[in-house]
Tab-separated table of C-alpha atoms in Angstrom:
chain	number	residue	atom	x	y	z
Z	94	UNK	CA	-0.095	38.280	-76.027
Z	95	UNK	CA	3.152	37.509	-77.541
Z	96	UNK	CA	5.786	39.273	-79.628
Z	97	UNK	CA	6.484	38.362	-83.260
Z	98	UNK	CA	9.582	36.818	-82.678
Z	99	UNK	CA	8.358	34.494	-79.796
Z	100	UNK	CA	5.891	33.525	-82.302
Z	101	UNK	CA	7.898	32.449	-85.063
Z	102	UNK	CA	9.954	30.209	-81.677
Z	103	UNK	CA	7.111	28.606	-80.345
Z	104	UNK	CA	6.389	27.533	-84.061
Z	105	UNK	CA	9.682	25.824	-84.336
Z	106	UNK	CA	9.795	24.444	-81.220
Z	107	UNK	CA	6.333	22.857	-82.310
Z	108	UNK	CA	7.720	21.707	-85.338
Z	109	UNK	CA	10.989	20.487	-83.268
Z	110	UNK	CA	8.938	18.715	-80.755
Z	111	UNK	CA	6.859	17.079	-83.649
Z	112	UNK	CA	10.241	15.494	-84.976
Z	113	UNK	CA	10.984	14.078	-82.154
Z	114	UNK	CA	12.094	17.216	-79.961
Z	115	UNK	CA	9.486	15.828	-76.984
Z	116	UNK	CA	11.181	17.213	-73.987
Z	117	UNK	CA	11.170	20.833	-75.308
Z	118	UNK	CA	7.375	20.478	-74.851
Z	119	UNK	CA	8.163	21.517	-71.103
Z	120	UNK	CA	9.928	24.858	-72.409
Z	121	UNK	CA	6.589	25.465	-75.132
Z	122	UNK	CA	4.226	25.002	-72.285
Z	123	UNK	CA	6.139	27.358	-69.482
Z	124	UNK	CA	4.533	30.790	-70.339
Z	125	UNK	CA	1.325	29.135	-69.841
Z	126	UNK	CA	1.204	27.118	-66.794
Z	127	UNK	CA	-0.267	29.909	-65.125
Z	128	UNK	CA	-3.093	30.764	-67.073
Z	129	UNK	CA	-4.062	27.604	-67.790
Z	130	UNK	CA	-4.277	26.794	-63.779
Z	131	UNK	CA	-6.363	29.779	-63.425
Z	132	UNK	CA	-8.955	28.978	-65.955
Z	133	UNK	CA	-9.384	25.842	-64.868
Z	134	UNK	CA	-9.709	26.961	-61.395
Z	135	UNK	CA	-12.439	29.725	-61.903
Z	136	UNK	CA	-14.592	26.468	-63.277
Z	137	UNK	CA	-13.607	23.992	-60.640
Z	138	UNK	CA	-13.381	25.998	-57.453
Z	139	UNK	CA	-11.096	23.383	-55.924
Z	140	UNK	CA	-7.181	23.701	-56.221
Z	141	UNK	CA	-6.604	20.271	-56.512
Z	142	UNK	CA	-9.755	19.681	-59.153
Z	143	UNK	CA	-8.265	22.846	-60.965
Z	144	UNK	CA	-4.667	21.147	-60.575
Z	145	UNK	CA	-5.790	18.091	-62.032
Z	146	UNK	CA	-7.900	19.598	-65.064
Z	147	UNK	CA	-4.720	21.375	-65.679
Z	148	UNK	CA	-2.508	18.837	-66.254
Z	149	UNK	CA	-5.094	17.228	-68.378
Z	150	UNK	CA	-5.217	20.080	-70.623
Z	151	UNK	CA	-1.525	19.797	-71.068
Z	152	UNK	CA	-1.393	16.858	-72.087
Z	153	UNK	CA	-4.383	16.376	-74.354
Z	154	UNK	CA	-2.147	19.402	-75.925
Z	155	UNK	CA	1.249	17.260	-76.617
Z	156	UNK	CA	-1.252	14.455	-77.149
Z	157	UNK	CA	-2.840	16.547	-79.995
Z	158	UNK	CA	-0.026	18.892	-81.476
Z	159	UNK	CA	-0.309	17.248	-84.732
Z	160	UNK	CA	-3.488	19.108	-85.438
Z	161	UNK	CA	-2.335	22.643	-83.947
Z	162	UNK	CA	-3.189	24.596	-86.773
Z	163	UNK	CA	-0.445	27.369	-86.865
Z	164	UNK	CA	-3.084	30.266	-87.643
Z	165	UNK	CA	-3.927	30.603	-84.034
Z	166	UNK	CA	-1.993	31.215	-81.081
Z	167	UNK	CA	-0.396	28.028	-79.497
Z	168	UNK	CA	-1.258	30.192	-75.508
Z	169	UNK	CA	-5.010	30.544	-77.165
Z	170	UNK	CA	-5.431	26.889	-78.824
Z	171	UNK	CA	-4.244	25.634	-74.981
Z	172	UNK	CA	-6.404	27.657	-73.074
Z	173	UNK	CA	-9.581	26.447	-75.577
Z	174	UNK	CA	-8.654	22.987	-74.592
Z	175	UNK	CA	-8.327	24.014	-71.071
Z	176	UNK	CA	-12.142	25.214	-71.373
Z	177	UNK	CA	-13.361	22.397	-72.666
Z	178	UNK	CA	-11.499	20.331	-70.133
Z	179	UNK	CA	-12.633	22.408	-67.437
Z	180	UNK	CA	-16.416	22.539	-68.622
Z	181	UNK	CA	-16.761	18.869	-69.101
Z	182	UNK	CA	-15.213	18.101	-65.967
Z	183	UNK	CA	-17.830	20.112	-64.177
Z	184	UNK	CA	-20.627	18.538	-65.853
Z	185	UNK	CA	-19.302	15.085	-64.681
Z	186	UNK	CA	-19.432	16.522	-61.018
Z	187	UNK	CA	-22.811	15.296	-60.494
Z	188	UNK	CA	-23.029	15.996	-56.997
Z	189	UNK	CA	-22.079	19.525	-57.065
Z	190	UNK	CA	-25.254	21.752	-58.281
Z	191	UNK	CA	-25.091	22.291	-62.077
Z	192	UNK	CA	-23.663	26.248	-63.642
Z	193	UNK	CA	-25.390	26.828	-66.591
Z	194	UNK	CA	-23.245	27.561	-69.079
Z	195	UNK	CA	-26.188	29.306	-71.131
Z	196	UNK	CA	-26.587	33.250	-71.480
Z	197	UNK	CA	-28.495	34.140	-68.891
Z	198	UNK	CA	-31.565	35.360	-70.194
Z	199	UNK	CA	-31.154	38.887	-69.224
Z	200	UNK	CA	-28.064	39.422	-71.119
Z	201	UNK	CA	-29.392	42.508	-72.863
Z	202	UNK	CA	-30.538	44.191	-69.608
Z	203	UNK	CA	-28.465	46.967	-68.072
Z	204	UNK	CA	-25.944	45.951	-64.943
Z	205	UNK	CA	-26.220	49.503	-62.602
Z	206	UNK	CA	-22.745	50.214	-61.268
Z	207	UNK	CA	-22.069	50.874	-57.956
Z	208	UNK	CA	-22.630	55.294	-57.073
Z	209	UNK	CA	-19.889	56.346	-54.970
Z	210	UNK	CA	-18.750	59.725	-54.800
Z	211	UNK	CA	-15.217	59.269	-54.610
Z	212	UNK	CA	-12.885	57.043	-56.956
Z	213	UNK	CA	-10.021	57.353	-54.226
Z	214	UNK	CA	-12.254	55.094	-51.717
Z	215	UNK	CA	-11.551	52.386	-53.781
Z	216	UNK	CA	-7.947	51.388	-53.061
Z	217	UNK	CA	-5.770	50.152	-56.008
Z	218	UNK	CA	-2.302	48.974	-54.022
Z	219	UNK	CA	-3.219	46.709	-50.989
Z	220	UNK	CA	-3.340	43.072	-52.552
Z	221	UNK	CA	-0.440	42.259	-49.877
Z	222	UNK	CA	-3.240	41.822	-47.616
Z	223	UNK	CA	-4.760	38.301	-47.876
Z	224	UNK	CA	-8.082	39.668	-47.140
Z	225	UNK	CA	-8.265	41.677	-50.334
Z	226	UNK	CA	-7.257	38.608	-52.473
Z	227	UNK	CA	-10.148	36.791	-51.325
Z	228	UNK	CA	-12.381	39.283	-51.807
Z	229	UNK	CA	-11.417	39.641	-55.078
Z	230	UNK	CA	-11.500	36.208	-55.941
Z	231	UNK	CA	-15.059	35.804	-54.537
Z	232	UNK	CA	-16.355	38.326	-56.560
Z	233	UNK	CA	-14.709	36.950	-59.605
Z	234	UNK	CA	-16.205	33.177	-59.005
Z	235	UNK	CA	-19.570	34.206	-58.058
Z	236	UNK	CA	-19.851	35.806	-61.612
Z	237	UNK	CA	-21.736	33.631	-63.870
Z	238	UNK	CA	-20.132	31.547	-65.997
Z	239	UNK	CA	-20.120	33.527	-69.307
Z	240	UNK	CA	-19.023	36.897	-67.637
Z	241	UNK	CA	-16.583	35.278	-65.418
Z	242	UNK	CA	-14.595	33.356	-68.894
Z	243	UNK	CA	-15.040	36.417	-70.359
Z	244	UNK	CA	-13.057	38.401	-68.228
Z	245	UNK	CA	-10.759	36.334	-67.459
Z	246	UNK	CA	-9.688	35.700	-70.875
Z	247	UNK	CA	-9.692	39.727	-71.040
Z	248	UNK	CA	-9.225	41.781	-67.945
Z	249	UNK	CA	-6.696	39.065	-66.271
Z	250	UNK	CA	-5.156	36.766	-69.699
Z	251	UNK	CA	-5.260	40.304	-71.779
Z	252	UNK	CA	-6.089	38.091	-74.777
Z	253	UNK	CA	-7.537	40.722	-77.485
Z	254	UNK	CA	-10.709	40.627	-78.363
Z	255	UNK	CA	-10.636	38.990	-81.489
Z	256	UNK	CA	-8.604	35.911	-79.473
Z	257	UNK	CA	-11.175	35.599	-76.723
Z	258	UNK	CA	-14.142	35.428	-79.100
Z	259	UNK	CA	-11.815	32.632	-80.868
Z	260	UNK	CA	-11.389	30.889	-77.541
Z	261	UNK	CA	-15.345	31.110	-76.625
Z	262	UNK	CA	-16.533	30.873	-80.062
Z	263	UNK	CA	-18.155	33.750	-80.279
Z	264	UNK	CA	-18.403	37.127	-81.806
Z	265	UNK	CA	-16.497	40.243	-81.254
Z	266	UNK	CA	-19.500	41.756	-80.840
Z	267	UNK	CA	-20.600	39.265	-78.012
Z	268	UNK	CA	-17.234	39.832	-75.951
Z	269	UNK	CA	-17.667	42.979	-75.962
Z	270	UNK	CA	-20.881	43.078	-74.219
Z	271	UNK	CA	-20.404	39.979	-72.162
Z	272	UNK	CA	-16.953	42.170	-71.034
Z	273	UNK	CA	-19.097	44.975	-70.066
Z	274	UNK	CA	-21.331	43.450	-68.216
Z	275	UNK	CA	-18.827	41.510	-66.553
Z	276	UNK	CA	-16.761	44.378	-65.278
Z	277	UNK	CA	-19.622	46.083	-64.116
Z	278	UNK	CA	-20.879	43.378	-62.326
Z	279	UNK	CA	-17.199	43.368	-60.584
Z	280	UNK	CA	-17.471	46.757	-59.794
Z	281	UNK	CA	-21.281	46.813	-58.136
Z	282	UNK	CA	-20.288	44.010	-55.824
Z	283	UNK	CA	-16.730	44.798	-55.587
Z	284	UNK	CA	-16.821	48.734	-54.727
Z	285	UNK	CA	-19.051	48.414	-51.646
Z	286	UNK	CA	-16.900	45.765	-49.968
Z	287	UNK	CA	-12.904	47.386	-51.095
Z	288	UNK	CA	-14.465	50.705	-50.062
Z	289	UNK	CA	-15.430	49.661	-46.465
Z	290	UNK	CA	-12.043	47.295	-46.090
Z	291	UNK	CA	-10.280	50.884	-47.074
Z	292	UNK	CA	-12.190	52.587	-44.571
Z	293	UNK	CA	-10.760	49.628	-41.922
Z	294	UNK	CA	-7.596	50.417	-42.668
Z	295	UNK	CA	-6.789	53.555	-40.367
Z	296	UNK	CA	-8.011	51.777	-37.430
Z	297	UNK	CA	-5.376	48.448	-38.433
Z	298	UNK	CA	-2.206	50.233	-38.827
Z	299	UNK	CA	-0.289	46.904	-39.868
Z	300	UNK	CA	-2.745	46.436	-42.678
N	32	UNK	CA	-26.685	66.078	-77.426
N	33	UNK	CA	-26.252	65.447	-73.865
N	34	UNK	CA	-26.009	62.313	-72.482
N	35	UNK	CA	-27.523	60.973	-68.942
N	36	UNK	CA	-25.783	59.061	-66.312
N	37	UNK	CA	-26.826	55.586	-67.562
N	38	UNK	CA	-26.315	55.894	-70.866
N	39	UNK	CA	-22.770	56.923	-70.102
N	40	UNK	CA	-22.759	53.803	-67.944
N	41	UNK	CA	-23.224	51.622	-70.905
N	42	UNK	CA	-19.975	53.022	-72.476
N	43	UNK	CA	-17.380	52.679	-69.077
N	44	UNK	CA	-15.804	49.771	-70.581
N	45	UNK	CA	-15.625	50.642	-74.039
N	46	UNK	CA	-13.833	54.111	-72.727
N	47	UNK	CA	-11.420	51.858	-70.408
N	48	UNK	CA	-10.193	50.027	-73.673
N	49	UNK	CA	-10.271	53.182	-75.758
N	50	UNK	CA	-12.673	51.429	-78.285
N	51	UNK	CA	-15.446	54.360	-78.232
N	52	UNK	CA	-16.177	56.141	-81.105
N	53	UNK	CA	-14.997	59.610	-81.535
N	54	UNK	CA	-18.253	61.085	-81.760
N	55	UNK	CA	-19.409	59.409	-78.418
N	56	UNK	CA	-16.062	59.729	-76.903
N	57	UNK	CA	-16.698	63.073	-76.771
N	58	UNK	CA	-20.438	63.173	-75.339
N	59	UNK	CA	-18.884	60.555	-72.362
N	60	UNK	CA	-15.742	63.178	-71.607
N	61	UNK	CA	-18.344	66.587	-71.427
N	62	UNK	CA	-20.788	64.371	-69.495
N	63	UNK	CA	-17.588	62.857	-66.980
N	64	UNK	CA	-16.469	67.142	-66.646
N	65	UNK	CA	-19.200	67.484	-64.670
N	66	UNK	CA	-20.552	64.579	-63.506
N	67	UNK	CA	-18.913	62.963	-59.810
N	68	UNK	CA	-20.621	60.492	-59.646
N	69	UNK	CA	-19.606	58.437	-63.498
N	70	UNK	CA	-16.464	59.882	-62.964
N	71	UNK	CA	-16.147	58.055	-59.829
N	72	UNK	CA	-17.437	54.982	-61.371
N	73	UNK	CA	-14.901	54.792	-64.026
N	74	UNK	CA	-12.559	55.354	-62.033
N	75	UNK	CA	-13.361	52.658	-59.309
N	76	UNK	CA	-14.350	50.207	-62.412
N	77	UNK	CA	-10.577	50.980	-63.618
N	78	UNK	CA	-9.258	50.447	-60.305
N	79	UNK	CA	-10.706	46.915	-59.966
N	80	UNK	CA	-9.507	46.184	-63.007
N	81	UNK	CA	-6.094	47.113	-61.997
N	82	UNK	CA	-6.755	45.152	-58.875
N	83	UNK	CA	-7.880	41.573	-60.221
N	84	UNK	CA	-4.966	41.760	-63.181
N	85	UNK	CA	-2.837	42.042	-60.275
N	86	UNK	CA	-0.989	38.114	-59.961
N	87	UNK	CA	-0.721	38.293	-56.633
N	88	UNK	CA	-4.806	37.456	-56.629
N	89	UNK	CA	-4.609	34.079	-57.762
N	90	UNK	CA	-1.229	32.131	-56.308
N	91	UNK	CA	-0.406	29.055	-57.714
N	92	UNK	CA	-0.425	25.757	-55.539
N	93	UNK	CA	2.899	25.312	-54.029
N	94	UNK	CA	4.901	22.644	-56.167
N	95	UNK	CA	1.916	22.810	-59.201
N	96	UNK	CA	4.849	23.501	-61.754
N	97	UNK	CA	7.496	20.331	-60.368
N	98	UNK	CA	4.405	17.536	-60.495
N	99	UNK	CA	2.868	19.211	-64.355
N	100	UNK	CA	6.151	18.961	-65.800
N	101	UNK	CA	7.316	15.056	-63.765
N	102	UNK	CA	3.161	13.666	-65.138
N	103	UNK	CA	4.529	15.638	-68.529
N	104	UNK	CA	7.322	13.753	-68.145
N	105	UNK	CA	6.054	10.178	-67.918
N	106	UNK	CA	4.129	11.102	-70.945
N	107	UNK	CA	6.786	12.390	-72.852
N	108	UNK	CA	9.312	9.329	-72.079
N	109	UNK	CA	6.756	7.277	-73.124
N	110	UNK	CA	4.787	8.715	-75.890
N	111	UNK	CA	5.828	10.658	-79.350
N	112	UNK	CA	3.110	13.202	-79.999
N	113	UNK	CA	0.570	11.523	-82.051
N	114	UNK	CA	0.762	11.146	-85.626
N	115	UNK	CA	-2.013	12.693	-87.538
N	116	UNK	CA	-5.082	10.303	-87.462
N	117	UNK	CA	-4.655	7.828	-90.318
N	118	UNK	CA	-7.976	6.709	-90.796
């Protein structure tokens, strides 16, 4: 996630802010605006929910920077409060139908990939077009819970392994299936749909 | 040994992060030589993956960074980061 060097900053600036340094809270926080907003938002579904949870997290992290332990990652320790935040929000949302956050119980059972016959249908360089993005993010939120953290944390964060089973509390072992499964859940429901919006695209030439 | 098409299926991601065993590394690449089909699995499972850690997919709300860091701010004008707990 983070050079050495960047590291041994964000410890300092930690240590700065905790003597008094607060405003260089908004500099530790800047490499992780994003992520945060996007985990929160692949829980919450709404941007200004997600928003919200967001700048919760944030602040229940200069609220708590006493006890950031300086074994772990400050990005990591952040986004584990930003799951937290996130999940208990969404149990307080009544209304809204209830996502387990439990394994499924077929978490052993195999996920079938999507047969195509050729790779090249599925286009890698087209996310100008609005239409793919939402595609994309569809497929992503209608994962369930587990896969979708897990990938997340992976295949979009690139936390390493051994950081994402930190952030889910779980075992190496377990993000390594969860990951499978995930992506090839992703790629059974995704392949179908990019391959057909590919085949679109000669007929739209200002796609 | 050779392997069948859904056993290899069972390895795609551990081959996209390079995390397979040498032994079964091998078995996947003979089996992917020949095989169209998991070849053009892996490849379309390394093309989404390409795809959604593209940040283009999720776009932050316009003005989400300005109002974080101004509530940060009222916090931070306010507050000192807690002490540790004393009790």
């Amino acid at each position: 996630m983070k050079e050495a060097t960047e590291l041994r900053d964000e410890q300092q600036m930690i240590a700065s802010i905790l003597a008094g340094e607060s405003h260089l809270f908004h500099e530790l926080i800047r490499p992780y605006e994003r992520s945060v907003y996007m985990m929160a938002l692949s829980f919450l579904k709404s941007e200004a929910d997600a928003e919200d949870a967001a700048q919760e997290a944030f602040l229940k992290a200069y609220r708590n920077l006493s006890s950031f332990r300086g074994e772990a990652k400050f990005g990591t320790w952040v986004i584990s409060i930003t799951l937290n935040e996130a999940r208990s929000r969404l149990r307080r949302m009544k209304a809204v139908p209830m996502e387990s956050l439990d394994e499924p119980p077929d978490e052993e059972g195999h996920v079938s990939p999507a047969l195509l016959r050729d790779w090249r249908e599925i286009p890698s360089e087209s996310l100008e077009r609005r239409e793919m993005r939402h595609v994309l993010q569809e497929a992503i939120a209608a994962l369930p819970a587990i896969y979708r953290e897990i990938f997340l944390l992976r295949d979009v964060e690139e936390l390493s392994i051994a950081e994402a089973a930190e952030v889910l509390q779980i075992t190496p072992a377990s993000v390594k299936v969860r990951l499978h499964r995930a992506r090839m859940m992703l790629q059974k429901s995704l392949a179908p749909q990019l391959k057909q919006m590919n085949s679109k695209r000669r007929w739209f030439p200002w796609s | 040994m050779v392997l069948e098409c859904k056993h290899v299926w069972d390895h795609i991601s551990g081959y996209l992060d390079g995390a397979l065993d040498a032994a079964v590394l091998e078995q996947v690449q003979k089996h992917l030589e020949h095989c169209e089909i998991c070849s053009a699995i892996l490849d379309s499972t390394r093309n989404i993956l390409v795809l959604t850690a593209d940040d283009r997919v999720y776009e932050l709300p316009l003005g989400y960074s300005e109002r974080l860091h101004a509530r940060l701010e009222e916090e931070l004008s306010g507050l000192k980061p807690a002490k540790k707990p004393t009790s």
